mmCIF file of C-alpha atoms in Angstrom:
data_model
loop_
_atom_site.group_PDB
_atom_site.id
_atom_site.type_symbol
_atom_site.label_atom_id
_atom_site.label_comp_id
_atom_site.label_asym_id
_atom_site.label_seq_id
_atom_site.Cartn_x
_atom_site.Cartn_y
_atom_site.Cartn_z
ATOM 1 C CA MET A 467 -105.731 43.036 25.300
ATOM 2 C CA SER A 468 -109.161 44.697 25.384
ATOM 3 C CA GLU A 469 -111.717 42.907 27.391
ATOM 4 C CA GLY A 470 -114.389 41.030 25.250
ATOM 5 C CA LEU A 471 -112.321 41.093 21.975
ATOM 6 C CA SER A 472 -110.707 37.928 20.436
ATOM 7 C CA GLU A 473 -107.020 37.738 20.558
ATOM 8 C CA GLY A 474 -106.710 38.545 16.870
ATOM 9 C CA THR A 475 -109.346 41.389 16.633
ATOM 10 C CA ALA A 476 -107.576 43.053 19.873
ATOM 11 C CA ILE A 477 -104.197 42.909 18.218
ATOM 12 C CA ARG A 478 -105.378 44.200 14.892
ATOM 13 C CA ARG A 479 -107.326 47.139 16.752
ATOM 14 C CA ASN A 480 -104.868 48.066 19.421
ATOM 15 C CA ILE A 481 -101.252 46.795 18.245
ATOM 16 C CA LEU A 482 -100.933 46.542 14.624
ATOM 17 C CA PRO A 483 -101.832 50.175 13.811
ATOM 18 C CA ALA A 484 -98.325 51.100 15.110
ATOM 19 C CA PHE A 485 -96.783 48.738 12.487
ATOM 20 C CA GLU A 486 -99.198 48.570 9.539
ATOM 21 C CA ARG A 487 -101.121 51.141 7.554
ATOM 22 C CA PHE A 488 -104.105 48.787 6.977
ATOM 23 C CA PRO A 489 -104.105 46.596 10.174
ATOM 24 C CA GLU A 490 -107.599 45.212 9.637
ATOM 25 C CA SER A 491 -106.563 43.373 6.394
ATOM 26 C CA VAL A 492 -103.540 41.508 7.666
ATOM 27 C CA GLY A 493 -103.253 37.861 8.167
ATOM 28 C CA LEU A 494 -102.268 37.125 11.924
ATOM 29 C CA VAL A 495 -101.162 33.465 12.919
ATOM 30 C CA PRO A 496 -99.897 32.588 16.396
ATOM 31 C CA LEU A 497 -96.568 30.794 16.455
ATOM 32 C CA SER A 498 -96.346 28.190 19.156
ATOM 33 C CA GLY A 499 -93.172 26.551 20.549
ATOM 34 C CA GLY A 500 -91.877 29.382 22.751
ATOM 35 C CA LEU A 501 -91.906 29.066 26.687
ATOM 36 C CA ILE A 502 -91.619 32.814 27.163
ATOM 37 C CA ASN A 503 -92.934 35.249 24.778
ATOM 38 C CA ASP A 504 -96.101 35.515 22.599
ATOM 39 C CA THR A 505 -95.358 35.485 18.985
ATOM 40 C CA TYR A 506 -97.293 35.987 15.643
ATOM 41 C CA ARG A 507 -96.657 35.780 12.045
ATOM 42 C CA VAL A 508 -98.042 38.806 10.320
ATOM 43 C CA GLU A 509 -98.926 38.850 6.556
ATOM 44 C CA GLY A 510 -99.689 42.482 5.594
ATOM 45 C CA GLU A 511 -98.737 44.957 2.764
ATOM 46 C CA SER A 512 -95.076 43.739 2.418
ATOM 47 C CA ALA A 513 -93.134 40.497 3.168
ATOM 48 C CA PRO A 514 -94.452 38.473 6.100
ATOM 49 C CA TRP A 515 -92.887 39.515 9.468
ATOM 50 C CA VAL A 516 -92.899 38.575 13.082
ATOM 51 C CA LEU A 517 -94.827 40.421 15.806
ATOM 52 C CA GLN A 518 -93.764 39.519 19.426
ATOM 53 C CA ARG A 519 -94.813 40.476 22.804
ATOM 54 C CA LEU A 520 -91.949 40.223 25.368
ATOM 55 C CA ASN A 521 -92.781 38.757 28.773
ATOM 56 C CA PRO A 522 -92.179 41.463 31.386
ATOM 57 C CA GLU A 523 -91.918 38.852 34.062
ATOM 58 C CA VAL A 524 -88.944 37.515 32.308
ATOM 59 C CA PHE A 525 -87.446 40.587 30.587
ATOM 60 C CA PRO A 526 -87.837 43.551 32.923
ATOM 61 C CA ASP A 527 -85.744 45.818 30.631
ATOM 62 C CA PRO A 528 -87.173 45.291 27.128
ATOM 63 C CA SER A 529 -85.636 48.595 25.798
ATOM 64 C CA GLY A 530 -82.338 47.129 26.809
ATOM 65 C CA ILE A 531 -82.972 44.065 24.939
ATOM 66 C CA MET A 532 -83.572 46.154 21.801
ATOM 67 C CA ALA A 533 -80.568 48.268 22.385
ATOM 68 C CA ASN A 534 -78.382 45.099 22.356
ATOM 69 C CA LEU A 535 -79.918 43.761 19.282
ATOM 70 C CA ARG A 536 -79.434 47.112 17.400
ATOM 71 C CA HIS A 537 -75.819 46.964 18.450
ATOM 72 C CA LEU A 538 -75.355 43.419 17.408
ATOM 73 C CA LEU A 539 -77.054 43.874 14.130
ATOM 74 C CA ASP A 540 -74.773 46.985 13.368
ATOM 75 C CA HIS A 541 -71.630 44.934 14.421
ATOM 76 C CA ALA A 542 -72.609 41.910 12.206
ATOM 77 C CA SER A 543 -73.164 44.245 9.196
ATOM 78 C CA GLY A 544 -69.731 45.765 9.718
ATOM 79 C CA GLU A 545 -67.762 42.494 9.996
ATOM 80 C CA ARG A 546 -65.616 40.710 7.341
ATOM 81 C CA PRO A 547 -67.495 39.574 4.352
ATOM 82 C CA ASN A 548 -69.970 36.801 5.437
ATOM 83 C CA VAL A 549 -68.672 33.618 3.678
ATOM 84 C CA SER A 550 -70.669 31.357 5.859
ATOM 85 C CA GLY A 551 -74.122 32.358 4.551
ATOM 86 C CA MET A 552 -75.579 33.142 7.920
ATOM 87 C CA THR A 553 -77.730 36.021 8.798
ATOM 88 C CA LEU A 554 -79.584 37.405 11.734
ATOM 89 C CA PRO A 555 -83.231 38.559 11.867
ATOM 90 C CA SER A 556 -83.416 42.229 11.338
ATOM 91 C CA ILE A 557 -85.653 44.776 13.309
ATOM 92 C CA ARG A 558 -88.881 45.736 11.376
ATOM 93 C CA PRO A 559 -89.474 49.278 12.676
ATOM 94 C CA THR A 560 -92.802 50.936 13.592
ATOM 95 C CA LEU A 561 -94.488 53.265 11.045
ATOM 96 C CA ALA A 562 -92.856 55.937 13.144
ATOM 97 C CA GLY A 563 -89.485 54.552 12.668
ATOM 98 C CA ASP A 564 -88.915 53.183 16.132
ATOM 99 C CA ASP A 565 -87.307 49.910 17.061
ATOM 100 C CA PHE A 566 -90.326 48.989 19.391
ATOM 101 C CA TRP A 567 -93.710 50.215 20.484
ATOM 102 C CA VAL A 568 -95.232 50.412 23.974
ATOM 103 C CA ASP A 569 -99.137 50.025 24.071
ATOM 104 C CA ALA A 570 -101.508 51.879 26.400
ATOM 105 C CA ALA A 571 -101.171 49.258 29.003
ATOM 106 C CA GLY A 572 -97.435 49.559 29.068
ATOM 107 C CA VAL A 573 -96.906 46.273 27.149
ATOM 108 C CA PHE A 574 -93.703 46.050 24.947
ATOM 109 C CA TRP A 575 -94.233 44.924 21.283
ATOM 110 C CA ARG A 576 -91.462 44.785 18.551
ATOM 111 C CA GLY A 577 -91.337 43.599 14.941
ATOM 112 C CA LEU A 578 -88.761 41.258 13.391
ATOM 113 C CA ALA A 579 -88.039 40.231 9.901
ATOM 114 C CA LEU A 580 -89.162 36.793 9.008
ATOM 115 C CA ILE A 581 -86.167 34.892 7.644
ATOM 116 C CA PRO A 582 -87.408 33.681 4.190
ATOM 117 C CA ASP A 583 -87.280 30.096 2.899
ATOM 118 C CA ALA A 584 -86.321 28.827 6.309
ATOM 119 C CA ARG A 585 -87.378 25.754 8.379
ATOM 120 C CA ASN A 586 -86.821 24.374 11.776
ATOM 121 C CA LEU A 587 -85.673 20.944 12.654
ATOM 122 C CA ARG A 588 -87.625 18.966 15.142
ATOM 123 C CA ALA A 589 -84.629 16.654 15.918
ATOM 124 C CA ILE A 590 -81.181 15.922 14.321
ATOM 125 C CA ARG A 591 -81.444 12.852 12.023
ATOM 126 C CA GLN A 592 -78.126 12.943 10.234
ATOM 127 C CA ARG A 593 -74.515 14.011 10.864
ATOM 128 C CA GLN A 594 -74.622 17.014 8.440
ATOM 129 C CA GLU A 595 -77.460 18.608 10.377
ATOM 130 C CA ALA A 596 -75.433 18.337 13.549
ATOM 131 C CA LEU A 597 -72.301 19.842 11.851
ATOM 132 C CA GLU A 598 -74.478 22.710 10.747
ATOM 133 C CA VAL A 599 -75.934 23.490 14.003
ATOM 134 C CA GLY A 600 -72.531 23.511 15.513
ATOM 135 C CA ARG A 601 -71.444 25.720 12.656
ATOM 136 C CA ALA A 602 -74.090 28.184 13.226
ATOM 137 C CA LEU A 603 -73.170 28.692 16.983
ATOM 138 C CA GLY A 604 -69.425 28.834 16.052
ATOM 139 C CA TRP A 605 -70.035 31.568 13.447
ATOM 140 C CA PHE A 606 -71.979 33.431 16.035
ATOM 141 C CA HIS A 607 -69.250 33.464 18.590
ATOM 142 C CA GLN A 608 -66.617 34.101 16.118
ATOM 143 C CA MET A 609 -68.528 36.986 14.724
ATOM 144 C CA THR A 610 -68.944 38.489 18.128
ATOM 145 C CA GLU A 611 -65.430 37.757 19.320
ATOM 146 C CA SER A 612 -64.452 41.486 18.355
ATOM 147 C CA LEU A 613 -67.679 42.937 19.998
ATOM 148 C CA THR A 614 -66.637 44.010 23.567
ATOM 149 C CA CYS A 615 -68.844 42.904 26.268
ATOM 150 C CA ASP A 616 -68.930 46.608 27.687
ATOM 151 C CA ALA A 617 -70.891 47.405 24.584
ATOM 152 C CA LEU A 618 -73.828 45.288 25.596
ATOM 153 C CA LYS A 619 -76.296 45.726 28.543
ATOM 154 C CA ASP A 620 -76.516 42.819 30.895
ATOM 155 C CA ILE A 621 -80.215 42.469 30.499
ATOM 156 C CA LEU A 622 -80.411 39.281 32.696
ATOM 157 C CA PRO A 623 -77.816 39.524 35.463
ATOM 158 C CA GLY A 624 -76.881 35.990 36.540
ATOM 159 C CA PHE A 625 -78.543 34.239 33.710
ATOM 160 C CA HIS A 626 -77.250 30.637 33.426
ATOM 161 C CA GLU A 627 -75.015 31.044 36.510
ATOM 162 C CA THR A 628 -76.034 27.911 38.218
ATOM 163 C CA PRO A 629 -75.185 28.899 41.809
ATOM 164 C CA ARG A 630 -77.602 31.708 41.598
ATOM 165 C CA TYR A 631 -80.345 29.311 40.594
ATOM 166 C CA LEU A 632 -79.473 26.963 43.308
ATOM 167 C CA ALA A 633 -79.989 29.823 45.721
ATOM 168 C CA LEU A 634 -83.412 30.628 44.145
ATOM 169 C CA TRP A 635 -84.221 26.854 44.511
ATOM 170 C CA ASP A 636 -83.459 26.908 48.265
ATOM 171 C CA GLN A 637 -85.573 30.070 48.819
ATOM 172 C CA SER A 638 -88.482 28.752 47.046
ATOM 173 C CA LEU A 639 -88.386 25.362 48.661
ATOM 174 C CA GLN A 640 -88.134 26.893 51.955
ATOM 175 C CA ALA A 641 -91.250 29.171 51.330
ATOM 176 C CA ARG A 642 -93.563 26.762 49.632
ATOM 177 C CA GLN A 643 -92.461 23.225 50.523
ATOM 178 C CA ALA A 644 -95.619 22.632 52.697
ATOM 179 C CA GLU A 645 -97.778 23.095 49.550
ATOM 180 C CA PHE A 646 -95.941 20.938 47.076
ATOM 181 C CA SER A 647 -94.837 17.397 47.117
ATOM 182 C CA ILE A 648 -91.327 17.003 45.790
ATOM 183 C CA ASP A 649 -89.881 13.596 45.513
ATOM 184 C CA ASP A 650 -86.925 13.001 47.648
ATOM 185 C CA ALA A 651 -84.980 11.684 44.732
ATOM 186 C CA HIS A 652 -85.232 15.285 43.125
ATOM 187 C CA LEU A 653 -83.922 16.834 46.249
ATOM 188 C CA GLU A 654 -81.081 14.335 46.435
ATOM 189 C CA PHE A 655 -80.198 14.694 42.919
ATOM 190 C CA ILE A 656 -79.726 18.478 43.278
ATOM 191 C CA ALA A 657 -77.733 18.167 46.618
ATOM 192 C CA GLU A 658 -75.481 15.632 45.252
ATOM 193 C CA ARG A 659 -74.147 17.964 42.387
ATOM 194 C CA ARG A 660 -74.393 21.243 44.110
ATOM 195 C CA VAL A 661 -70.585 21.738 44.646
ATOM 196 C CA ALA A 662 -69.604 20.713 41.032
ATOM 197 C CA ALA A 663 -72.343 22.876 39.621
ATOM 198 C CA GLY A 664 -70.253 25.947 40.641
ATOM 199 C CA GLY A 665 -67.468 24.758 38.353
ATOM 200 C CA LEU A 666 -67.865 27.258 35.366
ATOM 201 C CA GLU A 667 -68.345 30.228 37.612
ATOM 202 C CA ALA A 668 -65.261 29.243 39.649
ATOM 203 C CA ALA A 669 -63.193 28.899 36.642
ATOM 204 C CA ARG A 670 -64.299 32.466 35.360
ATOM 205 C CA ARG A 671 -63.388 33.937 38.921
ATOM 206 C CA GLY A 672 -60.036 32.259 38.564
ATOM 207 C CA GLY A 673 -59.319 33.636 35.297
ATOM 208 C CA LEU A 674 -59.407 30.367 33.355
ATOM 209 C CA LEU A 675 -62.495 31.273 31.445
ATOM 210 C CA LYS A 676 -63.423 34.934 30.270
ATOM 211 C CA SER A 677 -66.629 36.513 29.657
ATOM 212 C CA ARG A 678 -67.505 36.974 26.022
ATOM 213 C CA VAL A 679 -70.738 37.572 24.019
ATOM 214 C CA MET A 680 -73.185 34.721 24.432
ATOM 215 C CA HIS A 681 -76.459 34.025 22.682
ATOM 216 C CA GLY A 682 -78.101 32.683 25.732
ATOM 217 C CA ASP A 683 -80.523 30.436 23.993
ATOM 218 C CA PRO A 684 -79.012 28.405 21.308
ATOM 219 C CA LYS A 685 -81.410 25.341 21.282
ATOM 220 C CA LEU A 686 -82.167 23.488 18.072
ATOM 221 C CA ASP A 687 -85.370 25.446 17.584
ATOM 222 C CA ASN A 688 -83.477 28.607 17.129
ATOM 223 C CA VAL A 689 -81.159 27.405 14.342
ATOM 224 C CA LEU A 690 -82.994 27.970 10.945
ATOM 225 C CA PHE A 691 -82.065 25.792 7.949
ATOM 226 C CA SER A 692 -82.586 26.287 4.326
ATOM 227 C CA GLN A 693 -85.747 24.821 2.834
ATOM 228 C CA SER A 694 -83.855 23.307 -0.108
ATOM 229 C CA GLU A 695 -80.559 21.985 1.470
ATOM 230 C CA ILE A 696 -78.954 20.758 4.677
ATOM 231 C CA ARG A 697 -77.553 24.331 5.546
ATOM 232 C CA ALA A 698 -77.936 26.507 8.578
ATOM 233 C CA ILE A 699 -78.865 30.096 7.480
ATOM 234 C CA SER A 700 -79.864 31.933 10.676
ATOM 235 C CA LEU A 701 -79.622 31.945 14.488
ATOM 236 C CA ILE A 702 -82.777 33.590 15.996
ATOM 237 C CA ASP A 703 -84.266 34.543 19.254
ATOM 238 C CA LEU A 704 -81.620 37.008 20.271
ATOM 239 C CA ASP A 705 -83.330 38.444 23.487
ATOM 240 C CA THR A 706 -80.801 36.758 25.807
ATOM 241 C CA VAL A 707 -77.613 38.175 24.010
ATOM 242 C CA LYS A 708 -75.466 39.397 26.757
ATOM 243 C CA PRO A 709 -72.003 39.031 28.349
ATOM 244 C CA GLY A 710 -71.282 35.621 29.644
ATOM 245 C CA LEU A 711 -69.571 32.379 29.115
ATOM 246 C CA ILE A 712 -69.672 30.633 25.712
ATOM 247 C CA HIS A 713 -69.850 27.432 27.625
ATOM 248 C CA TYR A 714 -73.311 28.194 28.662
ATOM 249 C CA ASP A 715 -74.226 28.308 24.998
ATOM 250 C CA LEU A 716 -72.337 25.222 24.238
ATOM 251 C CA GLY A 717 -73.916 23.190 27.021
ATOM 252 C CA ASP A 718 -77.378 24.502 26.089
ATOM 253 C CA CYS A 719 -76.909 23.658 22.322
ATOM 254 C CA PHE A 720 -75.671 20.097 23.378
ATOM 255 C CA ARG A 721 -78.624 19.691 25.778
ATOM 256 C CA SER A 722 -81.120 20.418 22.978
ATOM 257 C CA CYS A 723 -79.575 18.722 20.047
ATOM 258 C CA CYS A 724 -78.242 15.628 21.608
ATOM 259 C CA ASN A 725 -81.453 14.450 23.627
ATOM 260 C CA VAL A 726 -82.895 11.991 21.128
ATOM 261 C CA ALA A 727 -86.174 11.992 22.964
ATOM 262 C CA GLY A 728 -86.440 15.866 22.307
ATOM 263 C CA GLU A 729 -87.633 18.509 24.664
ATOM 264 C CA GLY A 730 -91.142 16.903 25.505
ATOM 265 C CA GLY A 731 -92.804 13.681 25.128
ATOM 266 C CA ASN A 732 -92.397 10.313 27.019
ATOM 267 C CA ALA A 733 -89.765 8.732 24.997
ATOM 268 C CA LEU A 734 -86.725 7.353 26.682
ATOM 269 C CA VAL A 735 -84.231 10.094 27.403
ATOM 270 C CA ARG A 736 -80.821 9.418 25.979
ATOM 271 C CA PHE A 737 -77.883 11.581 25.241
ATOM 272 C CA ASP A 738 -76.428 10.735 21.722
ATOM 273 C CA VAL A 739 -72.615 11.011 21.646
ATOM 274 C CA ASP A 740 -72.459 10.866 17.994
ATOM 275 C CA ILE A 741 -74.507 13.971 17.519
ATOM 276 C CA PHE A 742 -72.596 15.664 20.225
ATOM 277 C CA GLU A 743 -69.216 15.010 18.519
ATOM 278 C CA SER A 744 -70.582 16.317 15.181
ATOM 279 C CA VAL A 745 -72.007 19.482 16.722
ATOM 280 C CA LEU A 746 -68.780 20.262 18.502
ATOM 281 C CA THR A 747 -66.844 19.408 15.190
ATOM 282 C CA GLY A 748 -69.035 21.969 13.322
ATOM 283 C CA TYR A 749 -68.527 24.532 15.999
ATOM 284 C CA LEU A 750 -64.738 24.328 16.032
ATOM 285 C CA GLN A 751 -64.728 24.495 12.204
ATOM 286 C CA GLU A 752 -65.915 28.142 12.807
ATOM 287 C CA ALA A 753 -64.570 29.178 16.267
ATOM 288 C CA SER A 754 -61.569 27.189 17.225
ATOM 289 C CA SER A 755 -59.331 30.103 16.777
ATOM 290 C CA SER A 756 -60.694 31.819 19.752
ATOM 291 C CA MET A 757 -60.807 28.778 21.904
ATOM 292 C CA THR A 758 -58.214 28.110 24.599
ATOM 293 C CA LEU A 759 -57.027 24.879 26.211
ATOM 294 C CA ALA A 760 -58.983 25.916 29.351
ATOM 295 C CA ASP A 761 -62.034 26.364 27.120
ATOM 296 C CA ARG A 762 -61.646 22.776 25.923
ATOM 297 C CA ASP A 763 -61.223 21.396 29.351
ATOM 298 C CA HIS A 764 -64.505 22.772 30.617
ATOM 299 C CA ILE A 765 -66.738 21.579 27.625
ATOM 300 C CA TYR A 766 -67.588 18.336 29.447
ATOM 301 C CA THR A 767 -68.567 20.403 32.598
ATOM 302 C CA ALA A 768 -70.902 22.667 30.510
ATOM 303 C CA THR A 769 -72.449 19.573 28.755
ATOM 304 C CA TRP A 770 -73.805 18.113 32.089
ATOM 305 C CA LEU A 771 -74.388 21.398 33.758
ATOM 306 C CA LEU A 772 -76.910 22.997 31.506
ATOM 307 C CA PRO A 773 -79.471 20.300 31.828
ATOM 308 C CA TYR A 774 -78.991 20.264 35.548
ATOM 309 C CA GLU A 775 -79.379 24.125 35.755
ATOM 310 C CA LEU A 776 -82.463 23.846 33.538
ATOM 311 C CA GLY A 777 -83.937 21.014 35.481
ATOM 312 C CA THR A 778 -83.438 23.025 38.555
ATOM 313 C CA ARG A 779 -85.119 26.141 37.224
ATOM 314 C CA PHE A 780 -88.106 23.951 35.981
ATOM 315 C CA LEU A 781 -88.454 22.460 39.546
ATOM 316 C CA THR A 782 -88.111 25.958 41.151
ATOM 317 C CA ASP A 783 -90.896 27.265 38.783
ATOM 318 C CA HIS A 784 -92.969 24.374 39.657
ATOM 319 C CA VAL A 785 -92.736 25.088 43.425
ATOM 320 C CA LYS A 786 -93.425 28.819 42.833
ATOM 321 C CA GLY A 787 -96.581 28.123 40.852
ATOM 322 C CA ASP A 788 -95.481 28.157 37.178
ATOM 323 C CA LEU A 789 -94.737 31.789 37.013
ATOM 324 C CA TYR A 790 -91.819 31.820 34.629
ATOM 325 C CA PHE A 791 -92.282 29.071 32.013
ATOM 326 C CA LYS A 792 -95.581 28.504 30.219
ATOM 327 C CA VAL A 793 -97.360 25.380 30.993
ATOM 328 C CA ARG A 794 -100.372 23.758 29.507
ATOM 329 C CA ARG A 795 -101.315 21.698 32.575
ATOM 330 C CA ALA A 796 -100.380 21.476 36.227
ATOM 331 C CA GLY A 797 -97.194 19.385 36.983
ATOM 332 C CA GLU A 798 -95.675 20.013 33.415
ATOM 333 C CA ASN A 799 -92.736 21.938 34.910
ATOM 334 C CA LEU A 800 -92.055 18.890 37.165
ATOM 335 C CA GLU A 801 -92.244 16.526 34.227
ATOM 336 C CA ARG A 802 -89.665 18.858 32.441
ATOM 337 C CA ALA A 803 -87.293 18.822 35.427
ATOM 338 C CA SER A 804 -87.442 15.037 35.516
ATOM 339 C CA ARG A 805 -86.436 14.716 31.856
ATOM 340 C CA GLN A 806 -83.561 17.208 32.300
ATOM 341 C CA PHE A 807 -82.193 15.189 35.273
ATOM 342 C CA ASP A 808 -82.524 11.866 33.419
ATOM 343 C CA LEU A 809 -80.474 13.647 30.724
ATOM 344 C CA VAL A 810 -77.763 14.646 33.220
ATOM 345 C CA ARG A 811 -77.562 10.963 34.433
ATOM 346 C CA ASP A 812 -77.104 9.585 30.880
ATOM 347 C CA ILE A 813 -74.408 12.245 30.250
ATOM 348 C CA GLU A 814 -72.549 11.250 33.445
ATOM 349 C CA ARG A 815 -72.799 7.562 32.493
ATOM 350 C CA GLN A 816 -71.079 8.232 29.266
ATOM 351 C CA GLN A 817 -68.432 10.700 30.510
ATOM 352 C CA GLU A 818 -65.468 8.785 29.169
ATOM 353 C CA ARG A 819 -67.021 8.511 25.670
ATOM 354 C CA LEU A 820 -67.759 12.212 25.713
ATOM 355 C CA GLU A 821 -64.332 13.190 26.760
ATOM 356 C CA GLU A 822 -63.013 11.019 24.055
ATOM 357 C CA ALA A 823 -65.332 12.773 21.545
ATOM 358 C CA ILE A 824 -64.089 16.170 22.579
ATOM 359 C CA GLU A 825 -60.502 15.038 21.984
ATOM 360 C CA ALA A 826 -61.393 13.635 18.620
ATOM 361 C CA ALA A 827 -63.227 16.925 17.571
ATOM 362 C CA TRP A 828 -60.441 19.077 18.905
ATOM 363 C CA ALA A 829 -57.896 16.959 16.922
ATOM 364 C CA ARG A 830 -59.570 17.714 13.626
ATOM 365 C CA VAL A 831 -58.965 21.408 13.745
#
């Protein structure tokens, strides 16, 4: 941004001319909620659209992200008739017809279509909502089942691979421990589950689980619902689409949807098994034909592993000085880590019920 200019003025003057013919007259509204990128709603000559600046610290290969997105959109448009009613956000090109634009400072900007008449859910309040979230993710995995992993760039090597995050945790702790006070309980929590945390990657190496196309961030915020009915209509935030294990998507979706306290706040953390079973049921309604018995047998592992992994990542970022996730105050990443670890504990406490719920959902398909 240009020094001395307000955020909106700087974007209108320096960024929007690449996308809009009359940038000075557009409406520009920051959209909050994301922990990584800067996002704005733009109301210009045509339908409202989304302008986004990709965080270079997180996404070092933004052109690869856009190549993956273009490939994914082309694949989705060529698939069998879409009876599910789901859609993906399309690319809004620059005035020059390009899929993205790089400003004078080397910052990467892109435009995306805004899904019309859509809404987010702050939390799941009824069974039909949970079914629809699961159906949305199942649709995505089923739609991409025929898209080979070789067609996509691995824009985030090692993403969601927990042993890698544990190695980064070890490195950061060794380098910065004298500067940060970490509760012994957090250290013990991570250590006690370290061996089990390699379970999904061990299953992949052993051939039990195979790499497929994964969304990478299927949290509740990224499932859009119709304004007029309880129906999922889109799965957004496709920056992390890459080859990987679908179990990472499943675990992250459960982590986001089934924590009744939500992602933030001070409410008691609790993992809702009924929501879990409904999300999984909706998922299997769409994607059961591509699931194996080995896939089923690793669903519980994915369920506790993803909050464990995210908690470890939050804690690592706290120790490193909050370089990855956006924070509003010092210590916020430490609080986030504590909430994720509390969620893991509640999942472990209910392991038997969760395994019964997996069997029940599987029996319905």
